[in-house]
Amino acid sequence: MVSSEEGRSSMSQSTEVVDVVVVGARPAGTATAIALARRGRRVVALDRASFPSDTLSTHVLFAGCVVELHRSGALERVLETGAPKLPAVQLSAAGHDVRGHYTPVDGIDYGLCVRRIGLDMALVETARAAGAEVRERCTVTEVLWEGGRAAGVRYTDPDGASRELRARLVVGADGRRSQMAQLLGSDVYRTAENGRGLAFHYVRDPWAGDPEGAAHRDSITQWRVGDTLGMFFPTDQEGGLALFMPPKEDISRFRKDADGVWAEKVASNPGLRRRLAGTEREGKLRSTADVEAFFRVSSGAGWALVGDAGHFKDPVVAQGIRDALRFGRRLGETAAEALDHPEWLDRRLFAWELERDAECLPSFYLGRKHTRTHPVSQLEQEFFREAADDPRLAQELADVFARTRKPQQLFRLDRQLRWFAKAALRRGADRGALVREAVEELRLDARMQWDLAVLRSGRRAGGGTWNRWGRNGWSPRVALRPARPAPSAPVRQRPVDASWNAGADPAPPAGETTPAAASSPPGSAGDGAPPAPRPARRRKQPATTAA
C-alpha cells in the first residue's frame, strides 16, 4: 500500500494522471470506457491481451444484449463480422417445441452469436473511436492508494517497463478470476453452486452458404434431453456453436475422451443431431466445470468492479455479456459527473452497485433453477405444453431472455398453481415429487423477493460482514487494503445511511440535488432499481470499522 507522502514522492516521468483507469478491455471494460469518454473524461483501459483476442465464452447475445451494443455504438461493427440475425428463441423438451420472438426495443428484435475475437475487437475499436485509450499487453501489478482511496495503478508495459497511472476512479473489469478484486481487498460474499458444466465446438455450417438456409440460421435453439442441455447458435464466419451443458461431473469425461463423449452426447440428443448433420467441427473442444455464480463487493472508496469481476451468473441463462455491457455503460454514466467530488462519487458507485444487483438477482435465481440437472420435471412439462400452443407465452419467454420481462412476471404464482393442478391431475403423476418440486420453487421465489426487499432498503443482499467494515458508508477514515482479517463472527447487516459517515455529503455536481439521482438516471430503464443511501444524522463511527 502506498501512503499519500510516498505517492507524491514517487511521481516521475513514468507517472500519468487521468480521470479513470479501467483494468480489462473486453465487454465490461470497453462499455465503461465508452460511456466515460463520451462525457469528456480521459480514460485509459489496460489489458494483458493483444487484440483481436479470443476467450472462453458461450457468447449468446439475446435481443436485450444487442440493444446494449446499439447504445454503445458498437453494433454496426459487430454486424460487419457477418453474424446472422437471430429473431427467434426455441426451447424443446418433453416432446414440445416452444418458439418465441422478441418484443422490439429501440427497434431491435433479434439476437446474435458472435465469436469473441470479432465481438471484443469491435468493442475495442468503438472505445478508441469514442476517445478512450486502450493499451494492450499491459499487466497491472499494484493498486495505488492515497488517503484511504484507490488512486491509480502500477503496471508493466509491453516493453517491461514499470509505469503508474494516477486516477480519480479505478475500475476492475478483468473477469471472474479478477486480480483487481484481490488487489482492492474485495472478496466473494455470496455464491450459488452450479450443477452444470459446459463443452462446445465451433462448426462449419453448410446452411450458411445456402440461399435456402435462412430458416436454419434464425434462432437460438436448445434441446433438453434427460439431464443434459444441447444447444446450437449460428455464428459469424459461416459457422455455428454446438454446445452441451451436462452435469458438471461429465466434464472430466470430456477431457479424457473428447471425441467419444461428444459422439455419445450427440447420439442421445435427436434434435441437435439433426441440426449438426453436414456440419464439420472446427478446432478443439472447449470446456469448463468451474462456473460457480457469485456476488462480490463491487464498489468502494475510489474503485468499482464491473462485469464478471463483480458478479457472475450461471452461464445456463447466458446473461454475462449483456450485463457487462449494460452495467459498464451505467457505471460510466453514473461516475462521469461525480469524479471531482470523491465522497459523492463513492455514494454514486454504491447506488450503481445496488441498481445492478436489483436487476441481476432475478436472473441469478433463474440460473439457480436451471442449473439443476434433473430430467424435465412435472411442472416444467406443463409449462412446455402450454407455451408450445400459446404464442404470447412463448414471446414472454423470449423477452425474459432479452431482459425486457422479469422471470417472476412469466412464472407468476397463478400460472404455477395452474401448472401444479394440471400436473397433479394427470394419470400416473408422482404427487409427492410434485409437491416437493413446488415447495422448492416457492422457496427460491420467496428468497429472491426477500433479497430484493433488502436491496430496496439500501443494503447489499447477503452482504454479511462486509457492512461491519464500513464498506456501505464510505468513511474517509477507512482505508481499503489488499488484505484484511475476517471478523471472528458474522455481524448483522446495518442499513446504509450517513451514520456510517464521518461527515456530511459533499455538494453534488451541477444539476443534481439528491443521491437518489444515482439510482434513477435520466433515460435509464428503471427496472425497479433501489434508492441510493439517504443522509442521516452524524454519529461517532464504530470502532469495528477500523482497518
Coordinates of C-alpha atoms in Angstrom, one line a residue:
M1 CA 0.0 0.0 0.0
V2 CA 1.3 3.4 -0.9
S3 CA 0.8 6.3 1.5
S4 CA 0.0 9.9 0.5
E5 CA 3.6 11.0 1.1
E6 CA 5.1 8.0 -0.7
G7 CA 2.7 8.5 -3.6
R8 CA 3.7 12.2 -4.1
S9 CA 7.4 11.4 -3.8
S10 CA 7.2 8.6 -6.4
M11 CA 5.7 10.9 -9.1
S12 CA 8.0 10.9 -12.1
Q13 CA 8.1 11.0 -15.8
S14 CA 6.7 7.4 -15.8
T15 CA 3.6 8.6 -13.9
E16 CA 0.5 9.8 -15.8
V17 CA -2.6 11.4 -14.4
V18 CA -6.0 10.5 -16.0
D19 CA -9.6 10.7 -14.8
V20 CA -10.3 6.9 -14.8
V21 CA -8.2 3.8 -15.3
V22 CA -10.1 0.6 -16.4
V23 CA -8.3 -2.7 -16.0
G24 CA -9.7 -5.1 -18.6
A25 CA -10.8 -4.1 -22.1
R26 CA -13.4 -6.7 -23.0
P27 CA -17.2 -6.0 -22.9
A28 CA -17.4 -4.6 -19.4
G29 CA -14.3 -2.5 -19.6
T30 CA -14.9 -1.1 -23.0
A31 CA -18.5 -0.2 -22.2
T32 CA -17.3 1.7 -19.1
A33 CA -14.6 3.4 -21.1
I34 CA -17.0 4.4 -23.9
A35 CA -19.5 6.0 -21.6
L36 CA -16.8 8.0 -19.8
A37 CA -15.0 9.1 -22.9
R38 CA -18.3 10.3 -24.5
R39 CA -18.8 12.5 -21.4
G40 CA -15.4 14.2 -21.9
R41 CA -13.4 12.2 -19.4
R42 CA -9.9 11.0 -20.0
V43 CA -9.9 7.2 -19.6
V44 CA -7.3 4.6 -20.2
A45 CA -8.1 0.9 -20.4
L46 CA -5.3 -1.6 -19.8
D47 CA -5.4 -5.3 -20.9
R48 CA -3.0 -8.1 -20.9
A49 CA -4.2 -9.3 -24.3
S50 CA -3.3 -8.1 -27.7
F51 CA -6.5 -7.7 -29.8
P52 CA -8.0 -9.4 -31.6
S53 CA -8.0 -12.0 -28.8
D54 CA -10.2 -15.0 -28.0
T55 CA -11.5 -16.1 -24.6
L56 CA -13.7 -18.9 -23.3
S57 CA -17.3 -17.9 -23.7
T58 CA -20.7 -19.2 -24.9
H59 CA -21.2 -15.6 -26.4
V60 CA -25.0 -15.8 -26.9
L61 CA -26.4 -12.3 -27.2
F62 CA -30.2 -12.1 -26.8
A63 CA -32.1 -9.1 -28.0
G64 CA -31.5 -7.1 -24.8
C65 CA -27.8 -7.5 -25.3
V66 CA -28.0 -6.4 -28.9
V67 CA -29.7 -3.3 -27.6
E68 CA -26.7 -2.6 -25.4
L69 CA -24.4 -3.0 -28.4
H70 CA -26.5 -0.4 -30.2
R71 CA -26.4 2.0 -27.3
S72 CA -22.6 1.7 -27.1
G73 CA -22.3 2.4 -30.7
A74 CA -20.6 -0.9 -31.5
L75 CA -23.5 -2.7 -33.2
E76 CA -22.6 -1.7 -36.8
R77 CA -19.0 -3.0 -36.3
V78 CA -20.4 -6.2 -34.7
L79 CA -22.7 -6.8 -37.7
E80 CA -19.8 -6.4 -40.0
T81 CA -18.4 -9.8 -38.7
G82 CA -21.2 -11.4 -40.7
A83 CA -23.0 -12.9 -37.7
P84 CA -26.6 -13.7 -38.8
K85 CA -29.6 -12.0 -37.0
L86 CA -31.5 -14.5 -34.8
P87 CA -35.1 -13.3 -34.3
A88 CA -36.3 -16.4 -32.5
V89 CA -35.6 -18.4 -29.3
Q90 CA -36.6 -22.0 -29.4
L91 CA -36.6 -24.4 -26.5
S92 CA -37.6 -28.1 -27.0
A93 CA -38.3 -30.5 -24.2
A94 CA -40.7 -33.4 -23.3
G95 CA -41.8 -33.6 -27.0
H96 CA -42.8 -29.9 -27.2
D97 CA -41.2 -27.1 -29.1
V98 CA -41.6 -23.5 -27.8
R99 CA -40.6 -20.9 -30.3
G100 CA -40.8 -17.2 -29.3
H101 CA -40.0 -13.9 -30.9
Y102 CA -38.8 -10.8 -29.0
T103 CA -40.8 -7.6 -28.3
P104 CA -38.7 -4.9 -30.1
V105 CA -36.7 -2.5 -28.0
D106 CA -35.1 0.5 -29.7
G107 CA -36.1 -1.2 -33.0
I108 CA -34.0 -4.3 -32.0
D109 CA -35.9 -7.6 -32.3
Y110 CA -33.1 -10.1 -32.8
G111 CA -30.2 -11.8 -31.1
L112 CA -26.7 -12.6 -32.2
C113 CA -23.9 -15.1 -31.6
V114 CA -20.6 -13.6 -32.4
R115 CA -17.2 -15.2 -31.8
R116 CA -15.3 -13.3 -29.1
I117 CA -12.4 -12.4 -31.4
G118 CA -14.8 -10.3 -33.5
L119 CA -17.0 -9.1 -30.7
D120 CA -14.2 -7.8 -28.5
M121 CA -12.3 -6.2 -31.3
A122 CA -15.4 -4.3 -32.4
L123 CA -15.8 -3.0 -28.8
V124 CA -12.2 -2.0 -28.5
E125 CA -12.4 -0.1 -31.8
T126 CA -15.6 1.6 -30.6
A127 CA -13.9 2.6 -27.4
R128 CA -11.0 4.1 -29.3
A129 CA -13.3 6.0 -31.6
A130 CA -15.1 7.4 -28.6
G131 CA -11.9 8.9 -27.3
A132 CA -10.8 6.3 -24.8
E133 CA -7.2 4.9 -24.9
V134 CA -6.9 1.2 -24.9
R135 CA -3.4 -0.1 -24.1
E136 CA -2.7 -3.7 -24.9
R137 CA -0.1 -6.2 -23.4
C138 CA -0.1 -4.3 -20.1
T139 CA -0.1 -6.1 -16.8
V140 CA -1.3 -4.4 -13.6
T141 CA 0.9 -5.3 -10.6
E142 CA -0.4 -3.0 -7.9
V143 CA -3.2 -0.7 -6.9
L144 CA -2.0 2.7 -5.6
W145 CA -3.7 4.2 -2.5
E146 CA -3.8 7.7 -1.1
G147 CA -5.8 8.9 1.9
G148 CA -7.6 5.6 2.1
R149 CA -8.8 5.8 -1.5
A150 CA -7.8 3.9 -4.6
A151 CA -5.7 6.4 -6.5
G152 CA -4.4 4.6 -9.6
V153 CA -2.4 1.5 -10.6
R154 CA 1.1 0.5 -11.3
Y155 CA 1.5 -1.7 -14.4
T156 CA 4.1 -3.2 -16.7
D157 CA 4.0 -2.0 -20.3
P158 CA 4.8 -4.2 -23.4
D159 CA 8.5 -3.3 -23.1
G160 CA 8.7 -4.5 -19.5
A161 CA 8.9 -1.0 -18.0
S162 CA 7.0 -0.2 -14.8
R163 CA 4.6 2.7 -15.1
E164 CA 2.0 4.4 -13.0
L165 CA -1.4 5.7 -13.8
R166 CA -3.0 8.0 -11.3
A167 CA -6.8 8.3 -11.5
R168 CA -9.8 9.5 -9.6
L169 CA -11.5 6.2 -10.2
V170 CA -10.0 2.7 -10.6
V171 CA -12.3 0.1 -12.3
G172 CA -11.6 -3.6 -12.3
A173 CA -13.1 -5.3 -15.4
D174 CA -10.8 -8.3 -15.5
G175 CA -13.2 -11.2 -15.3
R176 CA -14.5 -13.6 -12.7
R177 CA -11.0 -14.6 -11.6
S178 CA -10.3 -10.9 -11.0
Q179 CA -6.9 -10.0 -9.9
M180 CA -8.2 -6.5 -9.3
A181 CA -10.7 -7.8 -6.7
Q182 CA -7.8 -9.2 -4.7
L183 CA -5.7 -6.0 -5.0
L184 CA -8.7 -3.9 -4.0
G185 CA -9.5 -6.1 -1.0
S186 CA -12.9 -7.3 -2.3
D187 CA -14.0 -10.9 -1.9
V188 CA -17.0 -13.0 -2.8
Y189 CA -19.7 -12.7 -0.2
R190 CA -22.5 -14.7 -1.9
T191 CA -22.2 -17.9 -4.0
A192 CA -24.5 -20.4 -5.7
E193 CA -23.0 -23.7 -6.7
N194 CA -23.6 -24.8 -10.3
G195 CA -24.8 -28.2 -11.3
R196 CA -23.8 -28.0 -15.0
G197 CA -20.6 -27.6 -16.8
L198 CA -20.2 -26.8 -20.5
A199 CA -18.4 -28.2 -23.5
F200 CA -18.6 -26.8 -27.0
H201 CA -17.2 -27.0 -30.5
Y202 CA -17.3 -24.4 -33.3
V203 CA -18.6 -26.0 -36.6
R204 CA -18.7 -25.1 -40.3
D205 CA -22.4 -24.8 -41.2
P206 CA -23.3 -25.8 -44.7
W207 CA -26.6 -23.9 -44.4
A208 CA -24.6 -20.6 -44.1
G209 CA -23.9 -20.5 -47.9
D210 CA -27.2 -21.9 -49.0
P211 CA -29.8 -19.5 -50.3
E212 CA -32.5 -21.7 -48.7
G213 CA -30.7 -21.9 -45.4
A214 CA -32.2 -18.8 -43.7
A215 CA -34.8 -20.9 -41.8
H216 CA -31.9 -23.0 -40.3
R217 CA -30.0 -20.0 -39.1
D218 CA -32.6 -17.8 -37.5
S219 CA -32.8 -19.0 -33.9
I220 CA -31.0 -19.6 -30.6
T221 CA -32.1 -23.2 -30.0
Q222 CA -31.9 -25.5 -27.0
W223 CA -32.9 -29.2 -26.8
R224 CA -33.3 -30.7 -23.3
V225 CA -32.9 -34.5 -23.1
G226 CA -32.6 -36.2 -19.7
D227 CA -30.1 -34.3 -17.6
T228 CA -28.3 -32.5 -20.4
L229 CA -29.0 -29.4 -22.5
G230 CA -27.9 -29.4 -26.1
M231 CA -27.7 -26.1 -28.0
F232 CA -26.9 -24.6 -31.4
F233 CA -26.2 -21.0 -32.1
P234 CA -25.4 -19.8 -35.7
T235 CA -22.3 -17.6 -35.7
D236 CA -20.2 -15.4 -37.9
Q237 CA -17.6 -16.9 -40.3
E238 CA -20.4 -19.1 -41.8
G239 CA -20.3 -21.3 -38.7
G240 CA -22.1 -22.3 -35.6
L241 CA -21.5 -23.1 -32.0
A242 CA -22.7 -26.5 -30.8
L243 CA -22.8 -26.7 -27.0
F244 CA -23.7 -29.2 -24.3
M245 CA -24.4 -28.3 -20.7
P246 CA -24.3 -31.7 -18.9
P247 CA -23.9 -32.4 -15.2
K248 CA -20.5 -30.9 -14.3
E249 CA -19.2 -34.3 -13.4
D250 CA -19.3 -35.2 -17.1
I251 CA -16.7 -32.5 -18.0
S252 CA -13.9 -34.8 -16.7
R253 CA -15.1 -37.5 -19.1
F254 CA -15.0 -35.0 -22.0
R255 CA -11.4 -34.2 -21.1
K256 CA -10.4 -37.8 -21.1
D257 CA -12.2 -38.8 -24.3
A258 CA -13.4 -35.7 -26.1
D259 CA -14.5 -37.3 -29.3
G260 CA -16.1 -40.3 -27.7
V261 CA -18.1 -38.4 -25.1
W262 CA -19.1 -35.8 -27.8
A263 CA -20.4 -38.6 -30.0
E264 CA -22.3 -40.1 -27.1
K265 CA -24.0 -36.8 -26.3
V266 CA -24.9 -36.1 -29.9
A267 CA -26.4 -39.5 -30.3
S268 CA -28.6 -39.1 -27.3
N269 CA -30.0 -35.7 -28.5
P270 CA -32.0 -36.2 -31.7
G271 CA -32.8 -32.6 -32.2
L272 CA -29.2 -31.4 -32.1
R273 CA -28.0 -34.5 -34.0
R274 CA -30.3 -33.5 -36.9
R275 CA -29.1 -29.9 -36.8
L276 CA -25.4 -31.0 -36.9
A277 CA -25.9 -33.2 -39.9
G278 CA -23.5 -32.0 -42.6
T279 CA -21.5 -29.7 -40.3
E280 CA -17.8 -30.0 -39.8
R281 CA -16.2 -29.4 -36.4
E282 CA -13.5 -26.7 -36.1
G283 CA -10.7 -26.7 -33.6
K284 CA -10.5 -28.5 -30.3
L285 CA -13.3 -29.0 -27.8
R286 CA -13.6 -26.2 -25.1
S287 CA -15.0 -27.0 -21.7
T288 CA -15.2 -25.9 -18.1
A289 CA -16.9 -27.2 -14.9
D290 CA -16.0 -24.1 -12.9
V291 CA -19.0 -21.8 -13.4
E292 CA -20.0 -21.1 -9.8
A293 CA -22.2 -18.0 -9.5
F294 CA -21.3 -15.2 -7.1
F295 CA -21.5 -11.6 -6.0
R296 CA -18.5 -9.6 -4.9
V297 CA -18.5 -6.3 -3.1
S298 CA -18.2 -4.1 -6.2
S299 CA -17.7 -0.6 -5.1
G300 CA -15.5 1.3 -2.5
A301 CA -13.5 4.4 -2.0
G302 CA -12.5 5.4 -5.5
W303 CA -13.0 2.0 -7.0
A304 CA -15.5 -0.3 -8.7
L305 CA -15.7 -3.9 -10.1
V306 CA -17.8 -4.3 -13.2
G307 CA -18.8 -7.3 -15.4
D308 CA -17.8 -10.8 -14.2
A309 CA -15.3 -9.3 -11.8
G310 CA -18.1 -8.1 -9.6
H311 CA -20.9 -10.6 -10.4
F312 CA -21.2 -13.8 -12.3
K313 CA -24.3 -15.8 -13.0
D314 CA -24.5 -19.4 -14.1
P315 CA -24.0 -19.4 -17.9
V316 CA -27.1 -21.5 -18.4
V317 CA -29.0 -18.3 -18.6
A318 CA -26.5 -16.6 -21.0
Q319 CA -26.6 -13.1 -19.5
G320 CA -23.0 -12.3 -18.8
I321 CA -22.2 -10.2 -21.8
R322 CA -25.4 -8.3 -21.6
D323 CA -24.8 -7.3 -18.0
A324 CA -21.2 -6.5 -18.7
L325 CA -22.3 -4.1 -21.4
R326 CA -25.2 -2.6 -19.6
F327 CA -23.6 -2.0 -16.2
G328 CA -20.3 -0.9 -17.8
R329 CA -22.3 1.7 -19.5
R330 CA -24.3 2.6 -16.4
L331 CA -21.1 2.8 -14.4
G332 CA -19.6 5.3 -16.8
E333 CA -22.8 7.3 -16.8
T334 CA -23.0 7.3 -13.1
A335 CA -19.4 8.2 -12.3
A336 CA -18.7 10.7 -15.1
E337 CA -20.1 13.8 -13.4
A338 CA -19.1 12.9 -9.9
L339 CA -15.3 12.4 -10.4
D340 CA -14.5 15.8 -9.0
H341 CA -16.4 15.1 -5.8
P342 CA -14.8 12.0 -4.1
E343 CA -17.4 11.3 -1.4
W344 CA -20.3 11.9 -3.8
L345 CA -18.6 9.6 -6.3
D346 CA -18.4 6.8 -3.7
R347 CA -22.2 7.2 -2.9
R348 CA -23.0 7.1 -6.6
L349 CA -20.8 3.9 -7.0
F350 CA -22.7 2.2 -4.2
A351 CA -26.0 3.2 -5.7
W352 CA -24.9 1.8 -9.0
E353 CA -23.9 -1.5 -7.3
L354 CA -27.4 -1.8 -5.7
E355 CA -29.0 -1.0 -9.1
R356 CA -27.0 -3.7 -10.7
D357 CA -27.9 -6.3 -8.0
A358 CA -31.6 -5.5 -8.1
E359 CA -31.7 -6.1 -11.9
C360 CA -29.4 -9.1 -11.8
L361 CA -30.9 -11.0 -8.9
P362 CA -33.9 -12.4 -10.8
S363 CA -31.6 -13.9 -13.5
F364 CA -29.2 -15.1 -10.7
Y365 CA -32.1 -17.1 -9.2
L366 CA -33.3 -18.3 -12.7
G367 CA -29.8 -19.7 -13.1
R368 CA -30.0 -21.4 -9.8
K369 CA -33.2 -23.2 -11.0
H370 CA -31.9 -24.2 -14.4
T371 CA -28.5 -25.3 -13.3
R372 CA -30.3 -28.3 -11.6
T373 CA -29.6 -31.4 -13.7
H374 CA -32.8 -33.5 -13.2
P375 CA -34.8 -34.5 -16.2
V376 CA -37.7 -32.3 -17.2
S377 CA -39.9 -32.1 -14.2
Q378 CA -43.7 -32.4 -14.0
L379 CA -44.2 -28.7 -13.5
E380 CA -41.8 -27.9 -16.4
Q381 CA -43.7 -30.3 -18.6
E382 CA -46.9 -28.3 -18.1
F383 CA -45.1 -25.1 -19.0
F384 CA -43.8 -26.6 -22.2
R385 CA -47.2 -28.0 -23.1
E386 CA -48.9 -24.6 -22.6
A387 CA -46.2 -22.5 -24.2
A388 CA -46.0 -24.7 -27.3
D389 CA -49.6 -23.8 -28.0
D390 CA -49.6 -20.2 -26.8
P391 CA -47.5 -17.7 -28.9
R392 CA -47.9 -15.0 -26.2
L393 CA -46.4 -17.2 -23.6
A394 CA -43.6 -18.1 -25.9
Q395 CA -43.0 -14.4 -26.6
E396 CA -42.8 -13.8 -22.8
L397 CA -40.2 -16.5 -22.6
A398 CA -38.1 -14.8 -25.3
D399 CA -38.5 -11.5 -23.5
V400 CA -37.3 -13.0 -20.2
F401 CA -34.0 -14.0 -22.0
A402 CA -33.9 -10.5 -23.5
R403 CA -34.4 -9.0 -20.0
T404 CA -37.3 -6.9 -21.1
R405 CA -39.5 -9.0 -18.9
K406 CA -38.7 -10.3 -15.4
P407 CA -38.7 -14.1 -14.7
Q408 CA -41.2 -13.6 -11.9
Q409 CA -43.6 -12.0 -14.4
L410 CA -43.5 -15.0 -16.6
F411 CA -43.6 -17.6 -13.8
R412 CA -46.4 -15.9 -11.9
L413 CA -47.9 -17.6 -8.9
D414 CA -51.3 -18.1 -10.6
R415 CA -49.6 -19.8 -13.5
Q416 CA -47.5 -22.0 -11.3
L417 CA -50.6 -23.1 -9.4
R418 CA -52.4 -23.9 -12.6
W419 CA -49.5 -26.0 -13.9
F420 CA -49.4 -27.7 -10.5
A421 CA -53.1 -28.6 -10.6
K422 CA -52.8 -29.9 -14.2
A423 CA -49.8 -32.0 -13.3
A424 CA -51.4 -33.4 -10.2
L425 CA -54.5 -34.5 -12.1
R426 CA -52.6 -36.4 -14.8
R427 CA -52.7 -40.1 -14.8
G428 CA -49.6 -41.6 -13.2
A429 CA -48.5 -38.3 -11.6
D430 CA -45.9 -38.6 -8.8
R431 CA -47.7 -36.2 -6.5
G432 CA -45.1 -36.5 -3.7
A433 CA -42.4 -35.4 -6.1
L434 CA -44.6 -32.7 -7.5
V435 CA -45.3 -31.2 -4.0
R436 CA -41.5 -31.3 -3.3
E437 CA -40.8 -29.5 -6.6
A438 CA -43.4 -26.9 -6.0
V439 CA -42.2 -26.2 -2.4
E440 CA -38.6 -25.8 -3.7
E441 CA -39.8 -23.3 -6.5
L442 CA -41.7 -21.3 -3.9
R443 CA -38.8 -21.3 -1.5
L444 CA -36.4 -19.9 -4.2
D445 CA -39.0 -17.3 -5.2
A446 CA -39.6 -16.2 -1.6
R447 CA -35.8 -15.9 -1.1
M448 CA -35.5 -13.8 -4.2
Q449 CA -38.2 -11.4 -3.0
W450 CA -36.5 -11.1 0.4
D451 CA -33.2 -10.2 -1.3
L452 CA -34.9 -7.6 -3.5
A453 CA -36.5 -6.1 -0.4
V454 CA -33.1 -5.9 1.3
L455 CA -31.7 -4.1 -1.7
R456 CA -34.6 -1.6 -1.7
S457 CA -33.8 -0.8 1.9
G458 CA -30.3 0.3 0.8
R459 CA -28.2 -2.7 1.8
R460 CA -26.4 -5.5 -0.1
A461 CA -28.5 -8.6 -0.2
G462 CA -26.5 -11.2 1.7
G463 CA -23.6 -8.8 2.3
G464 CA -23.0 -10.1 5.7
T465 CA -19.9 -8.9 7.5
W466 CA -18.8 -6.5 4.8
N467 CA -21.1 -3.9 6.2
R468 CA -19.3 -4.1 9.6
W469 CA -16.1 -3.0 7.9
G470 CA -17.6 0.3 6.8
R471 CA -18.0 -0.7 3.1
N472 CA -21.6 0.6 3.0
G473 CA -20.8 4.0 4.4
W474 CA -17.7 5.3 2.7
S475 CA -16.0 6.7 5.8
P476 CA -12.9 8.6 4.7
R477 CA -11.1 7.1 7.7
V478 CA -11.5 3.5 6.3
A479 CA -8.5 2.5 4.1
L480 CA -9.4 -0.5 2.0
R481 CA -6.3 -2.6 2.0
P482 CA -5.5 -5.6 -0.2
A483 CA -5.7 -8.0 2.8
R484 CA -7.9 -7.7 5.9
P485 CA -8.5 -10.2 8.7
A486 CA -12.1 -11.5 8.8
P487 CA -14.2 -10.8 11.9
S488 CA -14.4 -13.6 14.4
A489 CA -18.2 -13.9 13.9
P490 CA -20.8 -12.8 11.4
V491 CA -22.4 -9.5 12.1
R492 CA -25.9 -8.4 11.4
Q493 CA -26.3 -6.1 8.5
R494 CA -27.0 -2.4 9.0
P495 CA -29.0 -0.2 6.7
V496 CA -27.0 2.2 4.6
D497 CA -27.2 5.8 5.9
A498 CA -24.9 8.6 7.0
S499 CA -24.5 7.1 10.5
W500 CA -21.5 5.4 8.9
N501 CA -20.1 8.7 7.5
A502 CA -17.6 10.9 9.2
G503 CA -19.1 14.0 7.7
A504 CA -21.9 15.4 5.7
D505 CA -22.4 14.8 2.0
P506 CA -20.3 17.0 -0.3
A507 CA -22.1 19.2 -2.7
P508 CA -23.4 17.2 -5.7
P509 CA -22.4 18.1 -9.3
A510 CA -24.4 20.7 -11.1
G511 CA -27.9 19.6 -12.0
E512 CA -28.2 17.1 -9.1
T513 CA -29.8 17.7 -5.8
T514 CA -30.1 14.3 -4.2
P515 CA -28.2 11.0 -4.0
A516 CA -31.3 9.2 -5.3
A517 CA -30.4 10.5 -8.8
A518 CA -27.6 8.0 -8.9
S519 CA -30.1 5.1 -8.9
S520 CA -32.6 6.5 -11.3
P521 CA -30.7 8.3 -14.0
P522 CA -32.4 10.1 -16.8
G523 CA -33.1 7.7 -19.7
S524 CA -32.5 4.6 -17.7
A525 CA -34.8 1.6 -17.9
G526 CA -35.6 1.8 -14.2
D527 CA -36.2 -1.9 -13.7
G528 CA -37.0 -1.5 -10.0
A529 CA -33.6 -0.1 -9.0
P530 CA -33.4 0.6 -5.3
P531 CA -32.9 4.1 -3.9
A532 CA -29.5 5.4 -3.1
P533 CA -28.4 5.7 0.5
R534 CA -30.2 8.5 2.3
P535 CA -28.4 11.1 4.5
A536 CA -28.9 10.9 8.3
R537 CA -27.6 12.4 11.4
R538 CA -23.9 12.3 12.1
R539 CA -22.7 9.8 14.6
K540 CA -19.5 8.5 16.0
Q541 CA -18.0 5.9 13.8
P542 CA -17.9 2.4 15.3
A543 CA -14.5 1.1 16.3
T544 CA -15.1 -2.1 14.3
T545 CA -14.7 -0.2 11.1
A546 CA -11.0 0.4 11.7
A547 CA -8.7 -1.2 9.2

